[in-house]
Amino acid sequence: MISLLILLLAAGQIAPPDTGPAVPAPPAPPAAVRAFDTPNDAGKSITLRWSADTLARSLLIERTGPDSTTIIATTEPGETGYLDEQVMDRVRYTYRIAAVGDGDTVWSASTAEVSSTPQLFNTNRINILIAMVIFFVMVIYFIETAKRGRSLFVRRIAGLDAVEEAVGRATEMGRPIVYVPGLGSVADIATIASLNILGEVAKKTAQYDSALLVPNRDPIVYTVAREMVKESYTKAGRPDAFRNDSVFFVTDQQFAYAAAVDGLMVREKPATNFFLGMFWAESLILAETGAQTGAIQIAGTDSVFQLPFFITACDYTLIGEELYAASAYLSREPLLLGSLKGQDYGKMIILAIVVIGSALLLLSRTPSLAFFGRILDFFNVS
Amino acid sequence: MKFFESLLKLDRRIIYIVVGLLVMLPLIKPLGLGVSSGPRARALFDAVDALPAGKTVLIAVDFDPSSMPELYPMLVAMMRHAFAKDMKVLLCGLWVTGSGLADQAAQTIPKEYGKEYGKDVVYLGWKPGVDAVILGMGENIKNVYPTDYYGHPLDSLPMMRDVQRLRDIPIVFAISAGTPGYQDWLLYAQSRYGMRVGAGVTAVSAADAYPFLQSGQLTGLLAGMKGGAEYEVLVQKAGYSKAYMPAVAAMDSQSLAHVVIMLLVIIGNVAYFATRKRSS
Amino acid sequence: MHISHSILTWVAAVLTVGIFSFLWRDNPFYKFCEHLFVGVSVGYSIALTWYNAVYPDLFNPLFLQPLSAVPLGKKLLLVIPLALGLCYFCRFIPKVSWAIRFPMAFVLGWGMGVAIPATFQTSIVKQIQGTFLTPGIFGRWDVFLWAIISFIGVICSVFYFFFSKEHKGALRVASETGVVFLMVGFGASFGYTVMARMSLLIGRFQFVLRDWLGIIR
Amino acid sequence: MKRNIPLAICLLFGIVMMVQFFVPHPASVAFYDLTTKWVRIVGAFALVLGTGSLVLYHVDKLQRRRPGWYYSIVTLAAAAITTVIGLGWGVKPGRPLQDVIFTSFLVPLNASMFAILAFYMASAAYRAFRARTREAALLLVAAFIVMLGMVPIGAAIWGKLPDIAEWVLSVPNMAAKRAILFGVALGGIATALKVILGIERGWLGGGKQ
């Protein structure tokens, strides 16, 4: 994505193909030759700029260091800049550029002394720092207010109201619930959200005393899931009801795992299937087989490519962020509700920036307000 | 209503057989559902076609065997186009897993036009590093590739005498299944050496390439199997090749496959709503 | 119809048919191919991990290189990832299985620390820039119309994801339009996925018909 | 001790890497390269952990002669042979691991597994993709337009179809993707922040103090 933008900016600098014969008159020396320490870099680099309106055959770049004067590069006449990366930090250099004509070479005036230094802060990324500070302050502020007991409202999420009903249904029919915590690792946000929801669902299966099956693909997620379910059963006051083989590791191979869970669903005929977390191409195999067994299916993922299959094949689908909000919604835990509120305000700020920014940018068409055009550059990334 | 119920209980295997046959048959006997060449494929074709004989076209094979069905036909079609116009083809690649494919193309396609390795086609092989490779080739190809994929020193290959560095090559056709790929050729080859860049990509990543088309950085774009088929048709219509066109045949299968999927969804829904109306 | 004589093509063809046999019924031939697949892919990732990460970054500099090549300071630094990595093995020892949290803490902390600024850069700041309406849209009528539609689409779809307010009144209208855009977006990626999967299936048939059986040229 | 030190490590590296992003100084770049190597090494050990649990699973299946135990021999043998070939002869192109194992085993197996999904999609299209809700119906209509627009048969049916498919992909689809990206990005950042600050402790695995 980043390179996308650099490329678009680079569009303007396509060097025009060099056409036309060199005029025999002696070329004028390059004008406005400037040298400065390359900004926002790790040092050892000096940038040269000049306006070459000469019709020379080529240009010579000469650097004068404390102990030597050498010609470091020859470039095409069309070039107007050069990056010298063979310099040492904190050493003073001066530069000269020559336009080479048919018989003679004309030198420009040499630049002022310049030395290269590494920078401690990348000023191009100030916009990201501002965005980070604003968002962090908001999330932490709302978590603190939630801690002080202020109740925070969360809108109804269809898929999650069905959890209560789905667990009840499983108990009446005396059939198990299959909970697939996704195929991601513990470092994936969707897996963390899914494990939190598993904790809530386990509390309900403990209360209703219905069977719960949790097949895992990642060995580490397996250990975390087992702890989560055991803890939920003790919190629900039913430590004895926890069955050791309800949470188990299957295989970490994507399609072998999908085939194994399919076999489980066809054999056990669960009343409810949960598919919450990270999914890839196997989402379709699980959702389609699950639909055949007649179970209620509640799915949720942040993977845009897999959501279409869940939406068409499952009864309820949590789209992207709804999966993250689910654990806050089910647990009503102040910390989670607080951060959810922070995210909502983050979205509001983004919308405000987009609307106001667009209005100003459109106004910048009128010459007097042209400076609004620079809003776009503020959002450049590098 | 009995009919709809039995329809709902249709065995999956019957669906598999139907899909399997409909996809396989056109490969054996192409239906020729007609591939209309879009503007993007034509732009690339015209750019290459306008080059004088003797010029060299650089093709970057930046994909691996798993995206071969979509991208390999593009490589073959471009090579046929260049050879038919007595142009020379220089192959290189930023993906180590693509070396086998470039080698296979370098051995099979030139024979169709009586072209000789070293004189009309050279395969440089793979080298680690992306910006280092492209920038190095910009200064002097021999710095990056002292020898070609088969170990011949570059000086011993007649074709390489008038191709010292990227400025001597008018256009690079970057066939990429991801990164590294055409974006690197744009970032390094075009902005620094003014090379024109054409891109061949998989269908899934085509949408990401559109901005580079609108900005004029990409000289043309082939997207997925359809893009390959469009170029194959252009090459054949211009009389440059009469060989079997894998992408065009595949497009017939792709068309039938899409139609089958849509019919299945429609039938499935009709049966579902019919039985539901009766039961509710 | 001239069948290929290369052993490797036959191996690939037999494995292809083995996997496809699962469509008819789960059978021993498929189970063999599936278990072979699991074994080969595990072995392949071990070899790649050894040559691309463990040997060049740890084993060689720490154990093989003499002190002249790799100074003691660097070697001691390398002991840290080695120790963290070994903690993973504690998972098999019940008494100290909690030690697995050290490597997880490092990988999670490092990963999240790198991800946060990068996510702000690519998924927020750049996307905001892309969503702005710029004077350029006044060019042609359709460019103007599509720019307005996608602008409204982004705003309404974001409203759909609002959690802290009940979707009533204006917010309800916005989120309803948002759902329309979301569903059309998912439909588009569904269509794309169908095409991508079909190309792979066609690729397999081309391999079987051309490289193996030689029915098509 | 068992919880506070891991939380401290997580907090330390989280904050340091966030700050590193803004500092172009060579020391900061060197720190980034050094820790990237560390993450790759630790990740390699995690792979050994995953393989360990896989091998234990199959060895256990073998010892207990559980149904289908002979397949475990296939997995263990294939893993051993591939590892020996890989470690013995190297991973560079031209070596047996790439030319034989990758090209004639992994590529066909992988491609066939994915190709099977095309068949699953067909059966799922018939048996599960119902226009049960208004949203699902909208999704299917958009899918039809894109699928038809992308193949020559679509253009044959109606000349304008490819352009409409192009429009669906570049206007509504792009808007929806961008909106989801905002939401998922903020959600992900909030969760990542909570993990670094130790508010989100699920990964510690609950239980023991």
Short mmCIF file of C-alpha atoms in Angstrom, two decimals, chain B residues 44-222:
data_model
loop_
_atom_site.label_atom_id
_atom_site.label_comp_id
_atom_site.label_asym_id
_atom_site.label_seq_id
_atom_site.Cartn_x
_atom_site.Cartn_y
_atom_site.Cartn_z
CA LEU B 44 0.15 -3.53 -24.30
CA PHE B 45 -0.05 -5.30 -27.68
CA ASP B 46 0.21 -2.01 -29.62
CA ALA B 47 3.16 -0.84 -27.48
CA VAL B 48 5.12 -4.03 -28.23
CA ASP B 49 3.95 -4.20 -31.86
CA ALA B 50 5.22 -0.68 -32.55
CA LEU B 51 8.80 -1.65 -31.64
CA PRO B 52 11.15 -2.10 -34.64
CA ALA B 53 12.67 -5.53 -35.42
CA GLY B 54 15.92 -6.29 -33.58
CA LYS B 55 14.82 -4.47 -30.42
CA THR B 56 14.84 -6.48 -27.15
CA VAL B 57 11.79 -7.08 -24.89
CA LEU B 58 12.53 -7.81 -21.22
CA ILE B 59 10.09 -10.25 -19.55
CA ALA B 60 10.20 -10.61 -15.74
CA VAL B 61 8.92 -14.05 -14.64
CA ASP B 62 7.85 -13.12 -11.05
CA PHE B 63 5.45 -15.99 -10.25
CA ASP B 64 5.61 -19.64 -9.17
CA PRO B 65 4.00 -22.89 -10.36
CA SER B 66 0.87 -22.36 -8.22
CA SER B 67 -0.23 -19.34 -10.35
CA MET B 68 0.90 -20.99 -13.59
CA PRO B 69 -2.62 -21.52 -15.02
CA GLU B 70 -3.32 -17.77 -14.99
CA LEU B 71 0.12 -16.35 -15.82
CA TYR B 72 2.14 -18.84 -17.91
CA PRO B 73 -0.04 -18.34 -21.07
CA MET B 74 0.84 -14.60 -20.93
CA LEU B 75 4.57 -15.41 -20.99
CA VAL B 76 4.13 -17.73 -23.99
CA ALA B 77 1.91 -15.28 -25.92
CA MET B 78 4.36 -12.36 -25.39
CA MET B 79 7.34 -14.45 -26.51
CA ARG B 80 5.47 -15.57 -29.65
CA HIS B 81 4.60 -11.95 -30.40
CA ALA B 82 8.22 -10.81 -30.02
CA PHE B 83 9.67 -13.66 -32.10
CA ALA B 84 7.10 -13.22 -34.88
CA LYS B 85 8.25 -9.58 -35.12
CA ASP B 86 11.96 -10.66 -35.18
CA MET B 87 12.49 -9.05 -31.82
CA LYS B 88 14.74 -10.51 -29.11
CA VAL B 89 13.51 -11.72 -25.69
CA LEU B 90 15.47 -11.31 -22.44
CA LEU B 91 14.05 -13.30 -19.49
CA CYS B 92 14.80 -12.69 -15.81
CA GLY B 93 12.92 -13.20 -12.51
CA LEU B 94 12.63 -11.92 -8.93
CA TRP B 95 11.00 -15.18 -7.67
CA VAL B 96 13.35 -18.12 -7.07
CA THR B 97 10.38 -20.48 -7.52
CA GLY B 98 9.81 -19.06 -11.03
CA SER B 99 13.18 -20.20 -12.42
CA GLY B 100 11.83 -23.59 -13.61
CA LEU B 101 9.02 -21.90 -15.55
CA ALA B 102 11.26 -19.33 -17.30
CA ASP B 103 13.70 -22.11 -18.19
CA GLN B 104 10.87 -24.23 -19.65
CA ALA B 105 9.65 -21.28 -21.79
CA ALA B 106 13.20 -20.41 -22.93
CA GLN B 107 13.68 -24.01 -24.14
CA THR B 108 10.34 -24.59 -25.91
CA ILE B 109 8.95 -21.38 -27.47
CA PRO B 110 11.97 -20.15 -29.54
CA LYS B 111 12.01 -23.46 -31.47
CA GLU B 112 8.55 -22.67 -32.92
CA TYR B 113 10.07 -19.68 -34.73
CA GLY B 114 13.50 -21.17 -35.50
CA LYS B 115 15.07 -18.81 -32.99
CA GLU B 116 18.40 -19.61 -31.32
CA TYR B 117 19.38 -19.37 -27.68
CA GLY B 118 22.04 -16.69 -27.16
CA LYS B 119 21.15 -14.93 -30.44
CA ASP B 120 17.38 -14.30 -30.03
CA VAL B 121 16.58 -15.31 -26.44
CA VAL B 122 18.55 -15.29 -23.16
CA TYR B 123 17.44 -16.31 -19.66
CA LEU B 124 19.43 -14.55 -16.94
CA GLY B 125 18.11 -16.60 -13.97
CA TRP B 126 17.25 -15.50 -10.43
CA LYS B 127 19.29 -13.35 -8.04
CA PRO B 128 18.41 -12.43 -4.44
CA GLY B 129 17.51 -8.83 -3.58
CA VAL B 130 14.86 -6.87 -5.52
CA ASP B 131 15.99 -3.22 -5.68
CA ALA B 132 19.65 -4.30 -5.88
CA VAL B 133 18.86 -6.49 -8.92
CA ILE B 134 16.83 -3.92 -10.87
CA LEU B 135 19.09 -0.94 -10.03
CA GLY B 136 22.14 -3.08 -10.81
CA MET B 137 20.70 -4.02 -14.20
CA GLY B 138 20.06 -0.32 -14.78
CA GLU B 139 23.74 0.50 -14.44
CA ASN B 140 25.07 -2.63 -16.20
CA ILE B 141 23.37 -6.01 -16.56
CA LYS B 142 26.70 -7.84 -16.34
CA ASN B 143 27.24 -6.49 -12.77
CA VAL B 144 24.15 -8.43 -11.61
CA TYR B 145 24.33 -11.36 -14.02
CA PRO B 146 27.97 -12.11 -14.95
CA THR B 147 26.64 -15.38 -16.44
CA ASP B 148 23.15 -16.47 -17.55
CA TYR B 149 20.99 -19.21 -15.95
CA TYR B 150 22.96 -21.92 -17.78
CA GLY B 151 26.38 -20.53 -16.84
CA HIS B 152 27.39 -18.96 -20.18
CA PRO B 153 29.29 -15.71 -19.61
CA LEU B 154 27.18 -12.83 -20.95
CA ASP B 155 29.94 -11.63 -23.28
CA SER B 156 29.77 -14.97 -25.15
CA LEU B 157 26.10 -14.36 -26.05
CA PRO B 158 25.80 -12.33 -29.31
CA MET B 159 22.44 -10.83 -28.30
CA MET B 160 23.86 -9.29 -25.12
CA ARG B 161 26.36 -7.16 -27.05
CA ASP B 162 23.80 -4.46 -27.89
CA VAL B 163 21.93 -4.82 -24.54
CA GLN B 164 24.28 -3.47 -21.83
CA ARG B 165 21.79 -1.85 -19.46
CA LEU B 166 18.06 -1.16 -18.94
CA ARG B 167 18.19 2.01 -21.05
CA ASP B 168 18.84 -0.19 -24.10
CA ILE B 169 15.50 -2.01 -23.52
CA PRO B 170 12.31 -0.12 -24.48
CA ILE B 171 9.81 -2.09 -22.38
CA VAL B 172 9.65 -4.62 -19.53
CA PHE B 173 6.62 -6.96 -19.29
CA ALA B 174 6.44 -7.85 -15.57
CA ILE B 175 4.31 -10.96 -14.95
CA SER B 176 3.73 -10.98 -11.20
CA ALA B 177 1.68 -13.09 -8.76
CA GLY B 178 2.35 -10.68 -5.86
CA THR B 179 5.38 -8.94 -4.39
CA PRO B 180 8.11 -8.62 -5.56
CA GLY B 181 6.51 -7.81 -8.89
CA TYR B 182 5.46 -5.07 -11.32
CA GLN B 183 5.35 -2.45 -8.54
CA ASP B 184 9.11 -2.90 -8.01
CA TRP B 185 9.76 -2.57 -11.76
CA LEU B 186 7.73 0.67 -11.66
CA LEU B 187 9.45 1.92 -8.51
CA TYR B 188 13.02 1.24 -9.71
CA ALA B 189 13.12 0.63 -13.47
CA GLN B 190 10.63 3.27 -14.56
CA SER B 191 11.22 6.23 -12.26
CA ARG B 192 15.02 5.94 -12.54
CA TYR B 193 15.59 4.67 -16.10
CA GLY B 194 12.37 5.80 -17.82
CA MET B 195 11.48 2.22 -18.91
CA ARG B 196 7.91 1.55 -20.02
CA VAL B 197 6.30 -1.16 -17.85
CA GLY B 198 3.52 -3.56 -18.90
CA ALA B 199 2.05 -5.84 -16.21
CA GLY B 200 0.49 -9.30 -16.15
CA VAL B 201 -1.25 -10.14 -12.84
CA THR B 202 -3.58 -12.75 -11.33
CA ALA B 203 -7.30 -11.88 -11.43
CA VAL B 204 -7.50 -11.46 -7.66
CA SER B 205 -4.86 -8.70 -7.56
CA ALA B 206 -6.00 -6.92 -10.74
CA ALA B 207 -8.00 -4.27 -8.84
CA ASP B 208 -4.81 -3.08 -7.09
CA ALA B 209 -3.20 -2.40 -10.50
CA TYR B 210 -5.96 -0.06 -11.79
CA PRO B 211 -4.54 3.11 -10.10
CA PHE B 212 -1.24 2.62 -11.97
CA LEU B 213 -3.14 2.40 -15.24
CA GLN B 214 -5.10 5.59 -14.63
CA SER B 215 -1.89 7.43 -13.67
CA GLY B 216 -0.31 6.31 -16.96
CA GLN B 217 2.59 4.46 -15.29
CA LEU B 218 1.50 1.06 -16.64
CA THR B 219 1.58 0.82 -20.44
CA GLY B 220 -0.95 -2.05 -20.38
CA LEU B 221 -2.36 -4.72 -18.07
CA LEU B 222 -3.34 -8.37 -18.51
#
